Amino acid sequence: MQTTKVWHKTKTREYLAEYRFVAGKDNIPLVLSLVWLLYLFFPFVPTLDFQEIKNSLKPLFLNPTFQGDIFILGLTGWLFFARFTKGFFQHKLLDKYRLPVFAILSLPARLFILENNIDFSSAMAVFAAILIWPLLANIPLSTKKIITGFIAVTIVLNGLWSLDFTWYDLNFSWMPFSGFLEGSLFHNTRTLFLKIFLYASLIFLIKSGWPHLRLRGFMVFSLVFMIEIIQIFMTSHTAEITDPLIVLFLSFMMFNKKNTSWFPKQNISKNPELGKIKSTPVFRKKIYLLSGSIALISIFISLIIKLPGVPYNVKELFRLDGMFIAIIPFGLFIVWFGMSIRLISHRMLDKPSRHFIHFPLLVLAAGLISYFLLKISVTEETLQDITGSPTIYKNVTFQNGWGDFGYMLSLYFPFPSIWNLIEQIIRFLALFSPVTFMLCIFYYSSDLIKKYDIHNFFNQSYLVSISMSFNILYALPWLFLCKYIAFDQANTDNLNELIARDGFFGTGGGGYLYLLVFLLTLNSVWVSQSIRHWIFKLLSVIIAGIAGWFLFNLGLEGNIEKYGLTFSGVDFLLGPDRRIKLSETMLFLRWIILYTGSITILAWGMKFDISSLLTTRSRMNKTAG
């Protein structure tokens, strides 16, 4: 019996090992094949609306015109897919017929994507690729060289197909993404996926015998820049510096040969003198990485709030009219939110007993730091929009809300500002603590698995179920208290009016929103802690983002009437203004950006270990002493 179990474990490991990705350059073709599919299925919003499906078929049946540039693009994309997914699928039959299966199924699948369509040229490209691909195997010339030529021709045709030249109003924009921001965001985002696929594919396919990457990158850069120069004299194109910069960025990202981790595990040497030498560089590297992360996030936010179409409540979020110095504490607040999770989990591991006391206190302490970072960054009006206007002091002194005891207490402490500050802190903690509780519960479970070095799936599941059960019990009274303070006794309707009245098992839309919090926290911890390849993490974010979109819509009210206007909760939170309604596709894109950014920032913050940072600093002080 024991021998049988060992045999099954060995075979299972061998079977799973076959599906592992190989890190490094070998993954680039698979990623590019995925980018091709993302371009085809943009904007990824599923629909079952029969009218939308009919609209997707109209270009194919009502206006079947042949466009050479679209045909060449489709043919090139599917030939690239066929060449570089060879051997990826373990099933021999699927690997043999991967091109016809994926290419043909992509046509009906695109019908169920919102604002996607099938035209005659794209359909012809699918069948042409299926016919041409078997012939390429019999040609003496390398298929890689042929596909390289196809992609180079596609880039030229994509940039110069119209050939509508003019000698008037000649312009070249040196501002990156200027055309992207001015035109249709839907069309420009889809075009961005296409350009990433084409430019990255050409960089990858150019003869690997070139002595330096710089020559390969410069070759593609020169081609793209030459096309942009020609577009200066064309009326249907906007000549700008964006595409050459994309080429330079892709060249750097694809072939960065430094195989170093940003968070390397420290091997503590037994030699004390060697430890003294290494402590200072390690400490400086962590500080530089943390400071750089906060600076980059702050710069990104400062650019975002200046873009057109940004919600007005985001533009008016920060103090000092959105000056950079006011955004820095907010950047620290964002990073701290993830850093605190790891710190709380490590403190719980250090003190395995009395979690019912330590766990809530640590969450509240982390929340206090978050509150003060937020308070010095955002305006008081923004905080009151979130927590509501303070009312407890008026309720105690003028309405006898706490009885004689409350009145006497107000006489001993006649400081309304202190009362209002305490009330605002409590309401802030009630609103944000549930997210911290859920993140800590998931992160602590993964830390336990690492601490006891458990590899068996069933043992991992048993340990996780036990630890999560106890921690949920410890957090449950506080979660109910947070709900009572933040929603049942809310001082503002800004949040409650957005939540759907009917919803999950009689709990209203809040039930769906709690499921959304559960999904977001689980996804962020898995991305941070999992040792799986980043492609699996990316897929998890995409799938969870789509599921979160449905939960987000179910949890918010669909019809709100206020100030003479009618709008939905999704329109209010993701749109630029109550008066301006965006399309469902645009709202979905904004949601995906918001969800992906939240996951990325939380997972990134969890990578920083404050306790080891402080330990390194104390070691340096001892060494200096």
XYZ file of C-alpha atoms in Angstrom:
625
model
C 0.000 0.000 0.000
C 2.783 2.408 0.946
C 4.653 1.553 -2.267
C 1.527 2.325 -4.317
C 1.157 5.743 -2.656
C 4.799 6.580 -3.329
C 4.411 5.513 -6.970
C 1.302 7.677 -7.412
C 3.044 10.695 -5.825
C 6.061 10.246 -8.100
C 3.939 9.970 -11.236
C 1.818 12.958 -10.221
C 4.922 15.099 -9.713
C 6.316 13.985 -13.075
C 2.979 14.756 -14.742
C 2.729 18.216 -13.203
C 6.376 18.947 -13.969
C 5.583 18.618 -17.666
C 3.301 21.634 -17.442
C 5.786 23.951 -15.797
C 6.999 26.943 -17.713
C 10.688 27.568 -18.164
C 11.667 30.985 -16.903
C 13.603 33.280 -19.174
C 13.645 33.894 -22.898
C 11.871 30.587 -23.681
C 8.686 32.117 -22.324
C 8.690 35.158 -24.609
C 6.974 33.447 -27.612
C 4.215 32.096 -25.345
C 3.653 35.528 -23.838
C 3.516 37.081 -27.306
C 1.011 34.425 -28.412
C -1.092 35.385 -25.390
C -0.846 39.071 -26.368
C -2.125 38.138 -29.840
C -5.174 36.464 -28.294
C -5.703 39.472 -26.015
C -5.727 41.717 -29.095
C -8.345 39.533 -30.776
C -10.646 39.275 -27.760
C -10.400 42.883 -26.615
C -12.228 44.348 -24.614
C -12.818 40.946 -22.883
C -16.365 41.924 -21.770
C -18.634 38.873 -22.301
C -22.171 39.422 -23.569
C -25.210 37.267 -24.336
C -27.164 40.089 -25.959
C -28.563 38.753 -29.241
C -28.472 42.213 -30.825
C -24.762 42.570 -30.004
C -24.098 39.168 -31.606
C -25.938 40.265 -34.769
C -23.938 43.500 -34.837
C -20.720 41.483 -34.679
C -21.742 39.539 -37.804
C -22.802 42.541 -39.907
C -19.279 43.331 -41.288
C -19.001 39.726 -42.456
C -22.383 39.319 -44.205
C -23.669 42.820 -44.973
C -20.388 44.406 -46.096
C -17.896 41.640 -47.008
C -15.044 43.814 -48.300
C -11.480 42.571 -48.528
C -8.802 44.692 -46.797
C -5.254 43.656 -47.493
C -3.660 45.084 -44.343
C -6.143 43.322 -42.051
C -5.696 40.055 -43.974
C -1.888 40.197 -43.720
C -2.149 41.049 -40.014
C -4.429 38.084 -39.262
C -2.315 35.719 -41.336
C 0.887 36.849 -39.590
C -0.603 36.587 -36.113
C -1.894 33.033 -36.576
C 1.308 31.822 -38.238
C 3.280 33.197 -35.304
C 0.867 31.468 -32.901
C 1.237 28.158 -34.740
C 5.053 28.331 -34.819
C 5.674 29.201 -31.203
C 3.001 27.161 -29.425
C 4.383 23.955 -30.932
C 5.009 21.406 -28.186
C 3.283 23.519 -25.556
C 0.211 21.262 -25.337
C 0.936 17.843 -23.897
C -1.957 16.156 -25.684
C -0.530 15.034 -29.041
C -3.761 15.513 -30.987
C -4.309 19.003 -29.605
C -0.683 19.940 -30.276
C -0.984 18.721 -33.866
C -4.201 20.602 -34.629
C -3.653 23.593 -32.327
C -3.852 26.144 -35.160
C -7.203 25.087 -36.675
C -8.710 24.531 -33.221
C -7.765 27.931 -31.803
C -8.115 29.902 -35.054
C -11.536 28.546 -36.040
C -12.952 28.639 -32.502
C -11.791 32.240 -32.135
C -14.303 33.356 -34.770
C -17.524 32.315 -32.956
C -15.972 33.126 -29.572
C -15.465 36.768 -30.612
C -19.210 37.054 -31.232
C -19.782 36.872 -27.494
C -17.389 39.740 -26.723
C -18.925 43.184 -26.388
C -18.143 45.574 -29.295
C -16.075 42.938 -31.078
C -16.802 41.861 -34.636
C -15.717 39.537 -37.428
C -14.964 40.955 -40.852
C -14.381 39.171 -44.126
C -10.607 39.822 -44.165
C -10.071 38.373 -40.666
C -12.081 35.248 -41.502
C -10.120 34.759 -44.730
C -6.860 35.179 -42.798
C -7.835 32.336 -40.454
C -8.420 29.857 -43.293
C -5.384 31.090 -45.223
C -3.156 30.477 -42.182
C -4.566 26.947 -41.813
C -3.748 26.208 -45.466
C -0.312 27.871 -45.531
C 1.065 26.523 -42.237
C 1.539 22.865 -43.396
C 3.316 24.119 -46.528
C 5.892 26.069 -44.528
C 7.258 22.831 -43.073
C 8.304 21.687 -46.572
C 10.103 24.918 -47.500
C 13.914 24.771 -47.059
C 13.951 28.295 -45.657
C 13.481 28.523 -41.901
C 9.891 29.207 -40.818
C 11.256 31.659 -38.240
C 12.777 33.774 -41.037
C 9.536 33.661 -43.020
C 7.476 34.800 -40.040
C 10.038 37.522 -39.341
C 9.479 38.830 -42.865
C 5.704 38.625 -42.435
C 5.864 40.685 -39.237
C 8.162 43.325 -40.758
C 5.799 43.679 -43.740
C 2.805 43.850 -41.382
C 4.401 46.685 -39.394
C 5.049 48.663 -42.579
C 1.543 48.057 -43.959
C -0.065 48.887 -40.627
C 1.703 52.249 -40.591
C 1.551 53.221 -44.282
C -1.429 51.408 -45.806
C -3.598 54.446 -46.606
C -0.876 56.363 -48.548
C -2.837 59.634 -48.299
C 0.019 62.140 -48.487
C -0.212 65.875 -47.920
C 2.174 68.844 -47.711
C 0.079 70.950 -45.348
C -0.218 70.997 -41.537
C 2.849 68.833 -41.003
C 3.295 67.954 -37.311
C 5.294 65.583 -35.150
C 4.405 65.137 -31.474
C 7.266 64.633 -29.015
C 4.788 64.050 -26.169
C 4.444 60.275 -25.530
C 0.895 58.871 -25.832
C -0.529 62.218 -26.945
C -2.605 60.556 -29.670
C -3.574 57.766 -27.295
C -5.173 60.210 -24.841
C -6.892 62.394 -27.441
C -8.620 59.729 -29.537
C -10.941 56.843 -28.740
C -9.585 55.031 -25.688
C -11.243 51.782 -26.824
C -9.598 51.834 -30.256
C -6.252 53.076 -28.931
C -6.021 50.395 -26.217
C -6.707 47.650 -28.747
C -4.096 49.179 -31.057
C -1.610 49.206 -28.160
C -1.999 45.423 -27.756
C -1.366 45.041 -31.485
C 1.768 47.209 -31.433
C 3.181 45.356 -28.431
C 2.652 42.076 -30.272
C 4.214 43.254 -33.537
C 7.207 45.154 -32.143
C 8.074 42.581 -29.464
C 7.746 39.740 -31.985
C 10.083 41.437 -34.451
C 12.652 42.179 -31.737
C 12.510 38.555 -30.628
C 12.697 37.056 -34.138
C 15.532 39.144 -35.568
C 18.562 36.941 -36.124
C 19.896 35.949 -32.731
C 23.436 35.931 -34.122
C 23.647 39.699 -33.853
C 26.438 40.391 -31.363
C 24.509 42.788 -29.158
C 20.911 43.419 -28.235
C 21.520 47.108 -28.914
C 21.891 46.372 -32.632
C 18.650 44.395 -32.756
C 16.764 47.024 -30.771
C 18.264 49.807 -32.884
C 17.250 48.018 -36.080
C 13.577 47.808 -35.051
C 13.720 51.311 -33.578
C 15.023 52.676 -36.883
C 12.271 50.939 -38.867
C 9.489 52.237 -36.604
C 10.966 55.732 -36.401
C 11.236 55.867 -40.199
C 7.543 54.962 -40.461
C 6.675 57.737 -38.003
C 8.683 60.237 -40.083
C 6.750 59.223 -43.224
C 3.464 59.585 -41.286
C 4.224 63.314 -40.886
C 3.147 63.650 -44.535
C -0.030 61.522 -44.146
C -3.442 62.850 -43.128
C -4.842 59.619 -41.637
C -2.009 59.107 -39.121
C -0.621 61.034 -36.173
C 3.175 61.069 -36.178
C 4.552 60.889 -32.639
C 7.436 59.525 -30.565
C 5.315 56.921 -28.754
C 5.983 53.902 -30.988
C 9.810 54.233 -31.003
C 9.716 54.546 -27.214
C 7.602 51.397 -27.005
C 10.290 49.585 -29.019
C 13.021 50.736 -26.618
C 10.958 49.723 -23.585
C 10.188 46.265 -25.009
C 13.853 45.723 -25.886
C 14.830 46.421 -22.290
C 12.074 44.270 -20.776
C 12.472 41.234 -23.031
C 16.215 40.720 -22.812
C 17.228 41.994 -19.418
C 19.989 39.469 -18.660
C 20.318 40.276 -14.998
C 18.726 37.277 -13.352
C 18.476 38.738 -9.882
C 15.581 38.818 -7.468
C 14.398 42.118 -6.107
C 13.887 40.507 -2.739
C 16.686 37.944 -2.368
C 16.730 35.625 0.574
C 19.519 36.556 2.899
C 22.007 33.850 3.712
C 23.149 34.716 7.200
C 26.797 33.854 7.439
C 28.262 32.245 10.519
C 31.258 34.519 10.193
C 30.412 37.707 12.163
C 32.942 39.785 10.254
C 31.313 38.843 6.938
C 27.909 39.776 8.347
C 29.209 43.215 9.299
C 30.369 43.799 5.744
C 27.061 42.756 4.120
C 24.615 44.462 6.488
C 25.137 47.982 5.205
C 24.576 47.240 1.464
C 21.513 45.099 2.248
C 19.980 47.849 4.366
C 20.688 50.499 1.750
C 19.224 48.364 -1.031
C 15.986 47.863 0.894
C 15.695 51.545 1.710
C 16.374 52.566 -1.897
C 13.826 50.035 -3.176
C 11.158 51.181 -0.725
C 11.806 54.871 -1.414
C 11.832 54.291 -5.152
C 8.517 52.432 -4.991
C 6.850 55.259 -3.093
C 8.295 57.841 -5.497
C 7.136 55.955 -8.606
C 3.619 55.483 -7.225
C 3.441 59.174 -6.308
C 4.642 60.247 -9.761
C 2.135 57.942 -11.431
C -0.751 59.304 -9.342
C 0.306 62.907 -9.978
C 0.153 62.195 -13.731
C -3.149 60.325 -13.537
C -5.060 63.135 -11.793
C -4.098 65.535 -14.584
C -5.515 63.372 -17.384
C -8.807 64.328 -19.060
C -11.852 62.268 -18.085
C -10.598 61.481 -14.578
C -13.453 61.525 -12.002
C -13.768 64.925 -10.385
C -13.625 63.435 -6.880
C -10.198 61.974 -7.756
C -8.899 65.300 -9.086
C -9.959 67.057 -5.862
C -8.642 64.296 -3.616
C -5.336 65.742 -2.403
C -4.271 68.736 -0.364
C -2.332 71.671 -1.833
C -4.235 71.313 -5.135
C -2.604 67.969 -5.869
C 1.004 69.077 -5.451
C 3.567 66.267 -5.522
C 4.583 66.822 -1.893
C 0.977 66.107 -0.826
C 0.815 62.905 -2.880
C 3.956 61.343 -1.337
C 2.211 60.459 1.992
C -0.586 58.878 -0.040
C 1.988 56.788 -1.909
C 3.400 55.686 1.433
C -0.148 54.910 2.618
C -0.672 52.609 -0.381
C 2.624 50.743 0.127
C 2.106 50.591 3.900
C -1.256 48.891 3.443
C 0.529 45.864 1.969
C 3.609 46.120 4.216
C 1.468 46.029 7.360
C -0.035 42.671 6.344
C 3.339 40.955 6.338
C 4.342 42.654 9.587
C 1.136 41.538 11.359
C 1.532 37.979 10.100
C 5.142 37.757 11.319
C 4.159 39.146 14.719
C 1.465 36.484 14.981
C 3.996 33.799 14.075
C 6.346 35.085 16.785
C 3.523 34.969 19.355
C 1.425 31.901 18.496
C -0.756 32.191 21.612
C -3.504 34.698 22.445
C -4.245 35.608 18.867
C -7.726 36.668 19.929
C -6.017 39.649 21.634
C -2.969 40.271 19.452
C -4.680 39.927 16.074
C -7.291 42.733 16.458
C -4.824 45.027 18.250
C -2.253 44.681 15.479
C -4.898 45.390 12.825
C -6.063 48.491 14.707
C -2.482 49.729 15.135
C -1.809 49.325 11.403
C -5.081 51.122 10.672
C -4.072 54.073 12.865
C -0.856 54.534 10.883
C -2.866 54.327 7.635
C -5.298 56.955 8.915
C -2.646 59.532 9.792
C -0.825 58.987 6.475
C -4.116 59.546 4.678
C -5.055 62.559 6.789
C -1.920 64.513 5.912
C -2.370 63.696 2.221
C -6.052 64.085 1.303
C -8.404 66.966 2.025
C -10.701 67.051 5.030
C -13.682 67.093 2.683
C -12.507 63.818 1.134
C -12.189 62.175 4.547
C -15.679 63.344 5.496
C -17.047 61.958 2.228
C -15.666 58.569 3.296
C -16.347 58.574 7.034
C -19.137 61.147 7.282
C -19.337 64.398 9.206
C -18.663 64.047 12.968
C -21.890 64.075 14.987
C -21.080 62.298 18.248
C -20.238 65.438 20.245
C -23.498 67.154 19.285
C -25.394 63.967 20.052
C -23.850 63.723 23.533
C -24.074 67.370 24.542
C -27.321 68.587 22.948
C -29.395 65.442 22.391
C -28.404 63.537 25.540
C -27.422 60.545 23.413
C -25.286 58.943 26.130
C -27.415 60.017 29.049
C -26.092 61.813 32.106
C -22.785 59.980 31.915
C -22.139 61.290 28.413
C -23.090 64.814 29.402
C -20.732 64.755 32.399
C -17.995 63.363 30.184
C -18.451 66.225 27.752
C -18.059 68.680 30.628
C -14.757 67.141 31.724
C -13.503 67.062 28.107
C -15.058 70.129 26.426
C -12.908 69.793 23.277
C -15.086 69.200 20.189
C -12.048 68.834 17.915
C -10.747 65.888 19.966
C -14.194 64.249 20.011
C -14.496 64.707 16.245
C -10.996 63.321 15.638
C -11.680 60.190 17.706
C -14.998 59.629 15.941
C -13.389 60.002 12.516
C -10.604 57.554 13.428
C -13.134 54.976 14.661
C -15.242 55.274 11.516
C -12.139 55.035 9.316
C -10.985 51.888 11.123
C -14.473 50.396 10.810
C -14.427 50.969 7.061
C -10.900 49.745 6.250
C -10.185 47.118 8.941
C -12.260 44.305 7.305
C -9.916 44.402 4.295
C -6.869 44.218 6.597
C -8.431 41.348 8.578
C -9.042 39.296 5.406
C -5.572 39.965 3.991
C -3.936 38.959 7.274
C -5.971 35.753 7.539
C -4.874 34.593 4.084
C -1.275 35.763 4.464
C -0.859 34.148 7.892
C -2.060 30.807 6.503
C 0.566 30.936 3.741
C 3.220 31.910 6.299
C 2.351 28.842 8.369
C 2.902 26.580 5.362
C 6.335 28.127 4.828
C 7.237 27.975 8.502
C 6.549 24.244 8.828
C 7.746 23.490 5.258
C 4.630 21.532 4.299
C 4.462 20.336 0.678
C 1.637 17.793 0.717
C -1.577 19.367 -0.616
C -3.876 17.669 1.890
C -1.666 18.628 4.825
C -1.539 22.197 3.540
C -5.340 22.274 3.231
C -5.760 20.892 6.744
C -3.396 23.465 8.256
C -4.977 26.341 6.313
C -8.515 25.316 7.285
C -7.590 25.123 10.981
C -5.712 28.442 11.084
C -8.338 30.282 9.035
C -11.168 28.925 11.171
C -9.617 30.197 14.383
C -8.571 33.574 12.942
C -12.011 34.130 11.426
C -13.545 33.428 14.817
C -11.185 35.962 16.405
C -12.017 38.549 13.758
C -15.760 37.884 13.478
C -16.917 40.085 16.413
C -14.792 42.945 15.100
C -16.132 42.471 11.569
C -19.714 42.749 12.840
C -18.748 45.819 14.867
C -17.143 47.380 11.789
C -20.289 46.761 9.757
C -22.473 48.265 12.474
C -20.358 51.439 12.727
C -19.529 51.951 9.040
C -22.902 51.128 7.484
C -25.710 50.636 10.021
C -24.766 53.816 11.936
C -23.259 55.732 9.018
C -23.227 59.537 9.139
C -23.256 59.896 5.351
C -25.312 58.491 2.504
C -22.381 58.659 0.085
C -21.706 54.955 0.566
C -25.064 53.511 1.602
C -26.984 55.040 -1.306
C -24.620 53.331 -3.757
C -25.199 49.812 -2.367
C -27.985 47.759 -3.955
C -31.057 47.182 -1.808
C -31.762 43.629 -2.980
C -28.983 41.136 -3.129
C -27.160 38.182 -1.696
C -29.530 36.030 0.481
C -31.349 39.075 1.795
C -28.152 40.922 2.782
C -28.520 43.438 -0.041
C -25.711 44.393 -2.355
C -23.332 44.359 0.610
C -23.195 40.580 0.357
C -21.773 40.801 -3.148
C -19.352 43.531 -2.091
C -18.070 41.384 0.780
C -17.545 38.564 -1.733
C -15.624 41.057 -3.857
C -13.396 41.951 -0.886
C -12.864 38.222 -0.264
C -11.882 37.686 -3.911
C -9.553 40.699 -4.048
C -7.724 39.872 -0.817
C -7.320 36.186 -1.702
C -6.060 37.049 -5.184
C -3.542 39.625 -3.930
C -2.096 37.278 -1.295
C -1.861 34.432 -3.821
C -0.036 36.667 -6.300
C 2.354 37.777 -3.546
C 3.017 34.385 -1.947
C 2.635 31.807 -4.690
C 5.741 30.299 -6.283
C 3.877 29.675 -9.529
C 5.094 31.252 -12.728
C 3.951 34.818 -13.303
C 1.821 33.757 -16.284
C -0.450 31.818 -13.904
C -0.587 34.856 -11.629
C -1.536 37.079 -14.556
C -4.287 34.667 -15.582
C -5.614 34.619 -12.014
C -5.790 38.424 -11.990
C -7.638 38.475 -15.337
C -10.155 35.809 -14.284
C -10.688 37.329 -10.834
C -10.997 40.798 -12.394
C -13.815 39.626 -14.676
C -15.575 37.865 -11.761
C -15.065 40.971 -9.627
C -16.704 43.098 -12.344
C -19.911 41.085 -12.060
C -19.830 41.238 -8.233
C -19.151 44.978 -8.417
C -22.222 45.515 -10.604
C -24.437 43.242 -8.502
C -23.377 44.967 -5.286
C -24.099 48.536 -6.416
C -27.426 50.202 -7.064
C -28.347 50.359 -10.735
C -30.679 53.351 -10.586
C -29.924 56.301 -8.289
C -31.868 59.570 -8.549
C -30.092 62.573 -7.036
C -29.797 66.276 -7.887
C -32.239 65.770 -10.760
C -29.981 63.153 -12.371
C -30.280 59.391 -12.784
C -27.134 57.267 -12.632
C -25.836 53.957 -11.277
C -23.340 53.253 -8.541
C -20.850 52.019 -11.129
C -21.273 55.237 -13.143
C -20.625 57.328 -10.033
C -17.502 55.449 -8.888
C -15.850 54.847 -12.264
C -17.202 57.659 -14.407
C -15.843 61.203 -14.631
C -19.066 62.849 -13.431
C -22.698 62.147 -12.584
C -23.743 63.950 -15.750
C -21.393 62.061 -18.071
C -22.175 58.396 -18.651
C -19.530 56.158 -20.154
C -20.154 53.017 -22.182
C -20.122 49.643 -20.480
C -16.880 48.787 -22.277
C -15.144 51.910 -20.996
C -16.387 51.289 -17.453
C -15.118 47.707 -17.659
C -11.683 48.877 -18.844
C -11.488 51.335 -15.961
C -12.484 48.570 -13.553
C -9.808 46.202 -14.885
C -7.176 48.927 -14.546
C -8.339 49.672 -10.996
C -8.470 45.994 -9.992
C -5.105 45.123 -11.541
C -3.492 48.169 -9.944
C -4.917 47.261 -6.534
C -3.635 43.692 -6.767
C -0.219 44.843 -7.976
C 0.242 47.443 -5.244
C -0.969 45.157 -2.443
C 1.226 42.259 -3.620
C 4.185 44.599 -4.048
C 3.760 46.056 -0.552
C 3.660 42.550 0.931
C 7.122 41.916 -0.482
C 8.680 44.384 1.976
C 9.559 42.910 5.357
C 9.716 45.764 7.876
C 10.882 43.494 10.682
C 13.964 42.375 8.716
C 14.585 46.000 7.759
C 14.600 47.023 11.391
C 16.744 43.999 12.280
C 19.296 44.992 9.668
C 19.344 48.542 10.980
C 19.845 47.422 14.583
C 22.676 45.135 13.477
C 24.327 48.091 11.776
C 24.040 50.186 14.930
C 25.608 47.430 17.021
C 28.408 47.101 14.509
C 29.012 50.852 14.581
C 29.015 50.812 18.399
